[in-house]
Amino acid sequence: MESITPESIVVRLIADKPVRKTPYQVKGVFMKQFSDEKIVPFLDGRFRNKYLYPRVQVKILNEQIYIIGLKEGVNPVLSLVDNVKSFNFGNITIGIEKYDVEENNDQFIPTEKLLRYKFIIPWIALNKSTGGKYRFLTDQEKPLFLNKLLGLNLLFLSKELGLDTKSKIYTKVCLDNLIPEKIDENGWGAFTGEFKTNFIIPNYIGLGNGITRGYGTLFSLNNPNSLITEGSKENVDEYIQEDINEEEEGLSFVTKDDVPILKKRKKSNKSKKRYAQNKKRKNTNNNRPHNNTHRIEKKNQTNTNDLDDDSKFNSAEYHQKQHDL
């Protein structure tokens, strides 16, 4: 009988010593030590344009390595962990004694019950734009604003993973504080706490901004398959699924009609006229003799820098900057 590949997988690596490294450092070892593995293109930026939401995510939780694979990322994760015996970080080698696996199917879909989730790493809900809007809302309006952002996050996730969600996505945030924590120079605002939704989400994936840095990592309080660390404060047996009551205070919903549609801006007549004038001026200049040597060199330098910027996405310098919070 043909085995069915799970929609998501969580692998917890049990090491012989505590892992006091960043997710970036762990990914760097993956790419260097296991360069031929299928997981590498999911980590080094090659698939950034193909997959808007990362199919492979690496987390450090309770000084243990967690690797999450979604859809296309499941098999590459399984292939890697089968071959991992140790990680060499240069100043320390960490041996892998065994690994635990959590497999999930029927994910990223609405359900008829409300499920509870907890952000175990702050959720960066606000960017510079949404943060500006949030600042001028009342304390009564702020949770509803965050509800909508969270709901749109979930709709995006569903669509990105190839699922057409026609149902209402209910959300209700229950945050520790409505004042966002400022995260570095990006103008990001982060929150901690819990939320309820009728959308099924796998453990340990990230929502919001800064996913590749580990932000927005969530834990399902209703998933019986959860990998729970010994001594953890979380106990899924304490939480039950709730019926959806649209009259519940603080509960709101979004549908796919709420997702903004980006339209190309039409050129005005003024813009068209300016374009025609510039084109005419350019044609006139082309008839004049010029020494273009310096200009061509400068243009080539610019293109080279563009390529360098793209390749720097997973460089040590880039991530070092990102981790300096």
mmCIF file of C-alpha atoms in Angstrom:
data_model
loop_
_atom_site.group_PDB
_atom_site.id
_atom_site.type_symbol
_atom_site.label_atom_id
_atom_site.label_comp_id
_atom_site.label_asym_id
_atom_site.label_seq_id
_atom_site.Cartn_x
_atom_site.Cartn_y
_atom_site.Cartn_z
ATOM 1 C CA MET A 1 0.000 0.000 0.000
ATOM 2 C CA GLU A 2 1.380 3.400 -0.992
ATOM 3 C CA SER A 3 2.190 5.626 1.984
ATOM 4 C CA ILE A 4 0.639 9.082 2.162
ATOM 5 C CA THR A 5 3.019 12.001 2.636
ATOM 6 C CA PRO A 6 1.859 14.177 5.549
ATOM 7 C CA GLU A 7 0.942 17.806 4.868
ATOM 8 C CA SER A 8 3.258 18.983 7.617
ATOM 9 C CA ILE A 9 5.971 17.514 9.774
ATOM 10 C CA VAL A 10 7.763 18.628 12.923
ATOM 11 C CA VAL A 11 11.090 17.008 13.780
ATOM 12 C CA ARG A 12 12.709 17.564 17.161
ATOM 13 C CA LEU A 13 16.377 16.619 17.252
ATOM 14 C CA ILE A 14 17.509 15.216 20.597
ATOM 15 C CA ALA A 15 21.111 16.363 21.042
ATOM 16 C CA ASP A 16 23.794 15.274 23.500
ATOM 17 C CA LYS A 17 24.070 18.823 24.845
ATOM 18 C CA PRO A 18 21.984 22.030 24.910
ATOM 19 C CA VAL A 19 21.884 23.887 21.595
ATOM 20 C CA ARG A 20 22.720 27.524 22.293
ATOM 21 C CA LYS A 21 22.769 28.694 18.682
ATOM 22 C CA THR A 22 20.504 30.853 16.523
ATOM 23 C CA PRO A 23 18.283 29.374 13.792
ATOM 24 C CA TYR A 24 20.536 31.090 11.235
ATOM 25 C CA GLN A 25 23.642 29.379 12.619
ATOM 26 C CA VAL A 26 21.916 25.994 12.479
ATOM 27 C CA LYS A 27 20.775 26.596 8.894
ATOM 28 C CA GLY A 28 24.309 27.611 7.988
ATOM 29 C CA VAL A 29 25.628 24.266 9.226
ATOM 30 C CA PHE A 30 22.896 22.443 7.283
ATOM 31 C CA MET A 31 23.927 24.194 4.069
ATOM 32 C CA LYS A 32 27.658 23.661 4.596
ATOM 33 C CA GLN A 33 27.697 20.166 6.076
ATOM 34 C CA PHE A 34 24.874 18.703 3.976
ATOM 35 C CA SER A 35 25.236 20.723 0.767
ATOM 36 C CA ASP A 36 23.878 17.916 -1.442
ATOM 37 C CA GLU A 37 20.658 17.503 0.531
ATOM 38 C CA LYS A 38 17.342 18.531 -1.041
ATOM 39 C CA ILE A 39 16.605 20.776 1.934
ATOM 40 C CA VAL A 40 19.342 23.291 1.024
ATOM 41 C CA PRO A 41 17.410 25.247 -1.685
ATOM 42 C CA PHE A 42 14.642 25.756 0.888
ATOM 43 C CA LEU A 43 17.151 27.409 3.222
ATOM 44 C CA ASP A 44 19.568 29.382 1.049
ATOM 45 C CA GLY A 45 17.050 31.665 -0.665
ATOM 46 C CA ARG A 46 16.762 29.922 -4.035
ATOM 47 C CA PHE A 47 13.057 29.239 -3.517
ATOM 48 C CA ARG A 48 12.129 32.658 -2.126
ATOM 49 C CA ASN A 49 10.387 33.703 -5.344
ATOM 50 C CA LYS A 50 8.746 30.324 -5.859
ATOM 51 C CA TYR A 51 7.314 29.994 -2.353
ATOM 52 C CA LEU A 52 6.160 33.190 -0.653
ATOM 53 C CA TYR A 53 5.701 31.290 2.605
ATOM 54 C CA PRO A 54 8.779 29.266 3.696
ATOM 55 C CA ARG A 55 8.227 25.516 3.315
ATOM 56 C CA VAL A 56 11.067 24.666 5.714
ATOM 57 C CA GLN A 57 11.520 26.480 9.021
ATOM 58 C CA VAL A 58 14.182 25.980 11.688
ATOM 59 C CA LYS A 59 13.561 26.905 15.326
ATOM 60 C CA ILE A 60 15.540 26.735 18.553
ATOM 61 C CA LEU A 61 13.092 26.032 21.386
ATOM 62 C CA ASN A 62 14.147 25.076 24.904
ATOM 63 C CA GLU A 63 17.710 24.679 23.569
ATOM 64 C CA GLN A 64 16.589 22.010 21.109
ATOM 65 C CA ILE A 65 16.481 22.071 17.301
ATOM 66 C CA TYR A 66 13.067 21.867 15.650
ATOM 67 C CA ILE A 67 12.733 21.509 11.871
ATOM 68 C CA ILE A 68 9.313 22.119 10.345
ATOM 69 C CA GLY A 69 8.426 20.994 6.833
ATOM 70 C CA LEU A 70 5.254 22.017 5.007
ATOM 71 C CA LYS A 71 3.941 20.473 1.795
ATOM 72 C CA GLU A 72 6.930 20.476 -0.599
ATOM 73 C CA GLY A 73 9.293 20.762 2.362
ATOM 74 C CA VAL A 74 8.218 17.531 4.102
ATOM 75 C CA ASN A 75 10.328 14.994 2.190
ATOM 76 C CA PRO A 76 13.504 17.134 2.192
ATOM 77 C CA VAL A 77 13.241 17.411 5.997
ATOM 78 C CA LEU A 78 12.795 13.659 6.400
ATOM 79 C CA SER A 79 15.722 13.002 4.068
ATOM 80 C CA LEU A 80 17.989 15.288 6.088
ATOM 81 C CA VAL A 81 17.223 13.926 9.552
ATOM 82 C CA ASP A 82 17.826 10.359 8.380
ATOM 83 C CA ASN A 83 21.417 11.357 7.591
ATOM 84 C CA VAL A 84 22.189 13.604 10.557
ATOM 85 C CA LYS A 85 24.595 12.232 13.163
ATOM 86 C CA SER A 86 26.192 15.454 14.378
ATOM 87 C CA PHE A 87 26.562 19.172 13.667
ATOM 88 C CA ASN A 88 29.951 20.852 13.587
ATOM 89 C CA PHE A 89 29.696 24.530 14.557
ATOM 90 C CA GLY A 90 33.455 25.042 14.538
ATOM 91 C CA ASN A 91 33.800 25.815 18.233
ATOM 92 C CA ILE A 92 31.566 22.915 19.271
ATOM 93 C CA THR A 93 30.243 19.663 17.806
ATOM 94 C CA ILE A 94 26.732 18.626 18.785
ATOM 95 C CA GLY A 95 25.825 14.963 18.454
ATOM 96 C CA ILE A 96 22.287 13.881 17.588
ATOM 97 C CA GLU A 97 21.168 10.910 19.671
ATOM 98 C CA LYS A 98 17.673 10.499 18.194
ATOM 99 C CA TYR A 99 14.756 12.487 16.865
ATOM 100 C CA ASP A 100 11.013 12.707 17.477
ATOM 101 C CA VAL A 101 8.532 13.230 14.657
ATOM 102 C CA GLU A 102 5.071 14.792 14.621
ATOM 103 C CA GLU A 103 3.121 14.213 11.402
ATOM 104 C CA ASN A 104 -0.086 16.032 10.533
ATOM 105 C CA ASN A 105 -2.659 15.823 7.773
ATOM 106 C CA ASP A 106 -5.848 17.797 7.128
ATOM 107 C CA GLN A 107 -4.085 21.071 7.916
ATOM 108 C CA PHE A 108 -4.606 24.668 6.758
ATOM 109 C CA ILE A 109 -8.372 24.258 6.519
ATOM 110 C CA PRO A 110 -11.347 25.699 8.436
ATOM 111 C CA THR A 111 -13.145 23.626 11.047
ATOM 112 C CA GLU A 112 -16.512 23.994 12.785
ATOM 113 C CA LYS A 113 -14.904 24.551 16.192
ATOM 114 C CA LEU A 114 -12.690 27.237 17.682
ATOM 115 C CA LEU A 115 -9.169 26.023 18.413
ATOM 116 C CA ARG A 116 -6.652 27.680 20.735
ATOM 117 C CA TYR A 117 -3.084 28.592 19.896
ATOM 118 C CA LYS A 118 -0.319 30.292 21.832
ATOM 119 C CA PHE A 119 2.541 32.410 20.511
ATOM 120 C CA ILE A 120 5.647 30.954 22.139
ATOM 121 C CA ILE A 121 7.817 33.530 20.332
ATOM 122 C CA PRO A 122 6.410 37.072 19.849
ATOM 123 C CA TRP A 123 4.117 37.609 16.877
ATOM 124 C CA ILE A 124 5.260 40.569 14.753
ATOM 125 C CA ALA A 125 1.826 41.668 13.608
ATOM 126 C CA LEU A 126 2.663 45.265 12.743
ATOM 127 C CA ASN A 127 4.927 46.648 10.064
ATOM 128 C CA LYS A 128 5.631 50.319 9.502
ATOM 129 C CA SER A 129 2.372 50.858 7.604
ATOM 130 C CA THR A 130 -0.043 48.926 9.832
ATOM 131 C CA GLY A 131 1.752 50.193 12.931
ATOM 132 C CA GLY A 132 0.929 53.755 11.923
ATOM 133 C CA LYS A 133 -2.775 52.896 11.655
ATOM 134 C CA TYR A 134 -2.760 50.903 14.901
ATOM 135 C CA ARG A 135 -1.355 53.813 16.895
ATOM 136 C CA PHE A 136 -4.475 55.930 16.375
ATOM 137 C CA LEU A 137 -7.023 53.233 17.267
ATOM 138 C CA THR A 138 -8.864 53.030 20.582
ATOM 139 C CA ASP A 139 -8.279 50.151 22.986
ATOM 140 C CA GLN A 140 -11.621 48.708 21.853
ATOM 141 C CA GLU A 141 -10.653 48.886 18.173
ATOM 142 C CA LYS A 142 -7.120 47.503 18.496
ATOM 143 C CA PRO A 143 -8.027 43.820 19.148
ATOM 144 C CA LEU A 144 -10.432 43.836 16.180
ATOM 145 C CA PHE A 145 -7.726 45.342 13.971
ATOM 146 C CA LEU A 146 -5.310 42.585 15.037
ATOM 147 C CA ASN A 147 -8.043 39.979 14.535
ATOM 148 C CA LYS A 148 -8.328 41.052 10.915
ATOM 149 C CA LEU A 149 -4.554 41.025 10.364
ATOM 150 C CA LEU A 150 -4.375 37.525 11.815
ATOM 151 C CA GLY A 151 -7.308 36.340 9.690
ATOM 152 C CA LEU A 152 -5.696 37.730 6.535
ATOM 153 C CA ASN A 153 -2.466 35.957 7.519
ATOM 154 C CA LEU A 154 -4.359 32.670 7.658
ATOM 155 C CA LEU A 155 -6.137 33.270 4.344
ATOM 156 C CA PHE A 156 -2.797 34.034 2.703
ATOM 157 C CA LEU A 157 -1.319 30.866 4.186
ATOM 158 C CA SER A 158 -4.203 28.772 2.875
ATOM 159 C CA LYS A 159 -3.985 30.243 -0.627
ATOM 160 C CA GLU A 160 -0.184 29.988 -0.731
ATOM 161 C CA LEU A 161 -0.410 26.279 0.066
ATOM 162 C CA GLY A 162 -2.887 25.677 -2.748
ATOM 163 C CA LEU A 163 -6.154 25.613 -0.808
ATOM 164 C CA ASP A 164 -9.216 27.677 -1.702
ATOM 165 C CA THR A 165 -10.860 28.684 1.563
ATOM 166 C CA LYS A 166 -14.431 29.830 0.996
ATOM 167 C CA SER A 167 -15.518 29.643 4.642
ATOM 168 C CA LYS A 168 -15.381 32.409 7.215
ATOM 169 C CA ILE A 169 -12.137 32.500 9.187
ATOM 170 C CA TYR A 170 -12.936 33.471 12.774
ATOM 171 C CA THR A 171 -10.252 34.978 14.976
ATOM 172 C CA LYS A 172 -10.005 36.332 18.503
ATOM 173 C CA VAL A 173 -6.712 37.519 19.960
ATOM 174 C CA CYS A 174 -6.083 37.436 23.701
ATOM 175 C CA LEU A 175 -2.821 39.299 24.141
ATOM 176 C CA ASP A 176 -0.728 40.022 27.203
ATOM 177 C CA ASN A 177 -0.555 43.695 26.275
ATOM 178 C CA LEU A 178 -2.039 45.897 23.558
ATOM 179 C CA ILE A 179 1.146 47.987 23.483
ATOM 180 C CA PRO A 180 3.429 46.414 20.854
ATOM 181 C CA GLU A 181 7.036 45.580 21.610
ATOM 182 C CA LYS A 182 9.327 47.410 19.197
ATOM 183 C CA ILE A 183 11.529 45.094 17.123
ATOM 184 C CA ASP A 184 14.681 46.642 15.572
ATOM 185 C CA GLU A 185 14.824 49.381 12.965
ATOM 186 C CA ASN A 186 12.112 47.999 10.666
ATOM 187 C CA GLY A 187 9.312 49.680 12.587
ATOM 188 C CA TRP A 188 7.927 46.276 13.557
ATOM 189 C CA GLY A 189 5.578 45.794 16.506
ATOM 190 C CA ALA A 190 5.271 42.428 18.289
ATOM 191 C CA PHE A 191 2.784 40.875 20.709
ATOM 192 C CA THR A 192 2.675 37.848 23.011
ATOM 193 C CA GLY A 193 -0.367 35.882 24.087
ATOM 194 C CA GLU A 194 -2.942 33.507 22.624
ATOM 195 C CA PHE A 195 -5.597 33.470 19.938
ATOM 196 C CA LYS A 196 -8.588 31.403 18.902
ATOM 197 C CA THR A 197 -9.547 30.510 15.350
ATOM 198 C CA ASN A 198 -11.506 27.912 13.421
ATOM 199 C CA PHE A 199 -8.467 27.317 11.196
ATOM 200 C CA ILE A 200 -6.274 24.227 11.674
ATOM 201 C CA ILE A 201 -2.583 25.151 11.906
ATOM 202 C CA PRO A 202 0.415 22.870 12.525
ATOM 203 C CA ASN A 203 2.607 23.347 15.564
ATOM 204 C CA TYR A 204 5.670 25.577 15.533
ATOM 205 C CA ILE A 205 5.114 27.331 12.199
ATOM 206 C CA GLY A 206 5.456 31.109 12.133
ATOM 207 C CA LEU A 207 2.944 33.860 11.363
ATOM 208 C CA GLY A 208 3.492 37.533 10.627
ATOM 209 C CA ASN A 209 6.828 39.198 9.930
ATOM 210 C CA GLY A 210 10.262 37.773 10.718
ATOM 211 C CA ILE A 211 9.317 34.120 10.191
ATOM 212 C CA THR A 212 12.792 33.076 9.036
ATOM 213 C CA ARG A 213 14.172 34.547 12.251
ATOM 214 C CA GLY A 214 11.771 32.486 14.360
ATOM 215 C CA TYR A 215 9.189 35.157 15.171
ATOM 216 C CA GLY A 216 5.495 34.332 15.339
ATOM 217 C CA THR A 217 6.100 30.696 16.299
ATOM 218 C CA LEU A 218 2.871 29.195 17.608
ATOM 219 C CA PHE A 219 1.870 26.156 19.612
ATOM 220 C CA SER A 220 -1.476 24.391 19.227
ATOM 221 C CA LEU A 221 -3.295 23.857 22.507
ATOM 222 C CA ASN A 222 -5.667 21.387 20.843
ATOM 223 C CA ASN A 223 -3.326 19.121 18.875
ATOM 224 C CA PRO A 224 -3.078 15.657 20.500
ATOM 225 C CA ASN A 225 0.023 14.889 18.392
ATOM 226 C CA SER A 226 2.001 17.811 19.815
ATOM 227 C CA LEU A 227 5.648 17.264 20.674
ATOM 228 C CA ILE A 228 5.731 18.606 24.219
ATOM 229 C CA THR A 229 9.022 18.984 26.025
ATOM 230 C CA GLU A 230 9.230 17.228 29.368
ATOM 231 C CA GLY A 231 8.456 19.735 32.110
ATOM 232 C CA SER A 232 6.685 22.067 29.679
ATOM 233 C CA LYS A 233 4.003 24.404 31.023
ATOM 234 C CA GLU A 234 1.723 23.412 28.162
ATOM 235 C CA ASN A 235 -0.752 20.591 28.643
ATOM 236 C CA VAL A 236 -3.107 20.059 25.726
ATOM 237 C CA ASP A 237 -5.444 17.980 27.902
ATOM 238 C CA GLU A 238 -6.478 21.143 29.725
ATOM 239 C CA TYR A 239 -7.957 22.757 26.618
ATOM 240 C CA ILE A 240 -11.143 21.891 24.789
ATOM 241 C CA GLN A 241 -12.550 22.891 21.436
ATOM 242 C CA GLU A 242 -15.225 25.566 21.584
ATOM 243 C CA ASP A 243 -18.372 26.102 19.566
ATOM 244 C CA ILE A 244 -18.437 29.171 17.342
ATOM 245 C CA ASN A 245 -20.669 31.912 18.713
ATOM 246 C CA GLU A 246 -20.733 34.965 16.453
ATOM 247 C CA GLU A 247 -22.115 37.018 19.352
ATOM 248 C CA GLU A 248 -18.998 36.372 21.453
ATOM 249 C CA GLU A 249 -17.345 39.627 22.416
ATOM 250 C CA GLY A 250 -14.088 40.215 20.587
ATOM 251 C CA LEU A 251 -14.680 37.489 17.987
ATOM 252 C CA SER A 252 -14.602 38.583 14.345
ATOM 253 C CA PHE A 253 -14.156 36.982 10.948
ATOM 254 C CA VAL A 254 -12.725 37.544 7.489
ATOM 255 C CA THR A 255 -13.487 35.949 4.136
ATOM 256 C CA LYS A 256 -11.504 35.762 0.928
ATOM 257 C CA ASP A 257 -13.393 38.895 -0.209
ATOM 258 C CA ASP A 258 -11.464 40.835 2.451
ATOM 259 C CA VAL A 259 -8.114 40.040 0.846
ATOM 260 C CA PRO A 260 -6.874 43.187 -0.934
ATOM 261 C CA ILE A 261 -6.430 42.912 -4.698
ATOM 262 C CA LEU A 262 -3.388 44.701 -6.058
ATOM 263 C CA LYS A 263 -4.124 46.505 -9.310
ATOM 264 C CA LYS A 264 -1.619 48.047 -11.671
ATOM 265 C CA ARG A 265 -1.702 51.810 -11.537
ATOM 266 C CA LYS A 266 -2.957 53.335 -14.785
ATOM 267 C CA LYS A 267 -0.790 55.969 -16.407
ATOM 268 C CA SER A 268 -2.421 59.375 -16.440
ATOM 269 C CA ASN A 269 -2.410 61.567 -19.554
ATOM 270 C CA LYS A 270 0.179 63.743 -17.828
ATOM 271 C CA SER A 271 2.434 60.737 -17.287
ATOM 272 C CA LYS A 272 1.996 59.640 -20.901
ATOM 273 C CA LYS A 273 2.939 63.125 -22.119
ATOM 274 C CA ARG A 274 6.048 63.176 -19.898
ATOM 275 C CA TYR A 275 7.001 59.700 -21.172
ATOM 276 C CA ALA A 276 6.701 60.867 -24.819
ATOM 277 C CA GLN A 277 8.831 63.953 -24.122
ATOM 278 C CA ASN A 278 11.529 61.885 -22.408
ATOM 279 C CA LYS A 279 11.538 59.390 -25.276
ATOM 280 C CA LYS A 280 11.904 62.191 -27.827
ATOM 281 C CA ARG A 281 14.747 63.763 -25.807
ATOM 282 C CA LYS A 282 16.475 60.376 -25.567
ATOM 283 C CA ASN A 283 16.286 59.839 -29.335
ATOM 284 C CA THR A 284 17.750 63.299 -29.903
ATOM 285 C CA ASN A 285 20.629 62.597 -27.521
ATOM 286 C CA ASN A 286 21.385 59.295 -29.247
ATOM 287 C CA ASN A 287 22.273 61.189 -32.426
ATOM 288 C CA ARG A 288 25.062 63.047 -30.603
ATOM 289 C CA PRO A 289 28.563 61.537 -30.185
ATOM 290 C CA HIS A 290 29.334 60.523 -26.584
ATOM 291 C CA ASN A 291 32.066 58.768 -24.728
ATOM 292 C CA ASN A 292 29.985 56.093 -22.979
ATOM 293 C CA THR A 293 32.826 54.062 -21.510
ATOM 294 C CA HIS A 294 32.474 55.395 -17.964
ATOM 295 C CA ARG A 295 28.681 55.213 -18.080
ATOM 296 C CA ILE A 296 28.682 51.558 -19.148
ATOM 297 C CA GLU A 297 31.152 50.653 -16.430
ATOM 298 C CA LYS A 298 29.009 52.392 -13.843
ATOM 299 C CA LYS A 299 25.910 50.577 -15.065
ATOM 300 C CA ASN A 300 27.662 47.222 -14.874
ATOM 301 C CA GLN A 301 28.762 48.022 -11.330
ATOM 302 C CA THR A 302 25.161 48.700 -10.365
ATOM 303 C CA ASN A 303 23.983 45.387 -11.779
ATOM 304 C CA THR A 304 26.726 43.550 -9.936
ATOM 305 C CA ASN A 305 25.661 45.159 -6.687
ATOM 306 C CA ASP A 306 22.070 44.094 -7.298
ATOM 307 C CA LEU A 307 23.197 40.505 -7.683
ATOM 308 C CA ASP A 308 25.314 40.789 -4.579
ATOM 309 C CA ASP A 309 22.348 42.114 -2.608
ATOM 310 C CA ASP A 310 20.286 39.087 -3.592
ATOM 311 C CA SER A 311 23.023 36.653 -2.700
ATOM 312 C CA LYS A 312 23.576 38.401 0.634
ATOM 313 C CA PHE A 313 20.129 37.335 1.847
ATOM 314 C CA ASN A 314 21.631 34.271 3.496
ATOM 315 C CA SER A 315 25.087 35.663 4.187
ATOM 316 C CA ALA A 316 26.542 35.879 7.668
ATOM 317 C CA GLU A 317 26.619 39.682 7.449
ATOM 318 C CA TYR A 318 22.924 39.894 6.564
ATOM 319 C CA HIS A 319 21.763 37.617 9.336
ATOM 320 C CA GLN A 320 24.138 39.112 11.883
ATOM 321 C CA LYS A 321 22.441 42.429 11.250
ATOM 322 C CA GLN A 322 19.020 40.823 11.562
ATOM 323 C CA HIS A 323 19.887 39.212 14.893
ATOM 324 C CA ASP A 324 21.174 42.399 16.499
ATOM 325 C CA LEU A 325 17.953 43.291 18.284
#
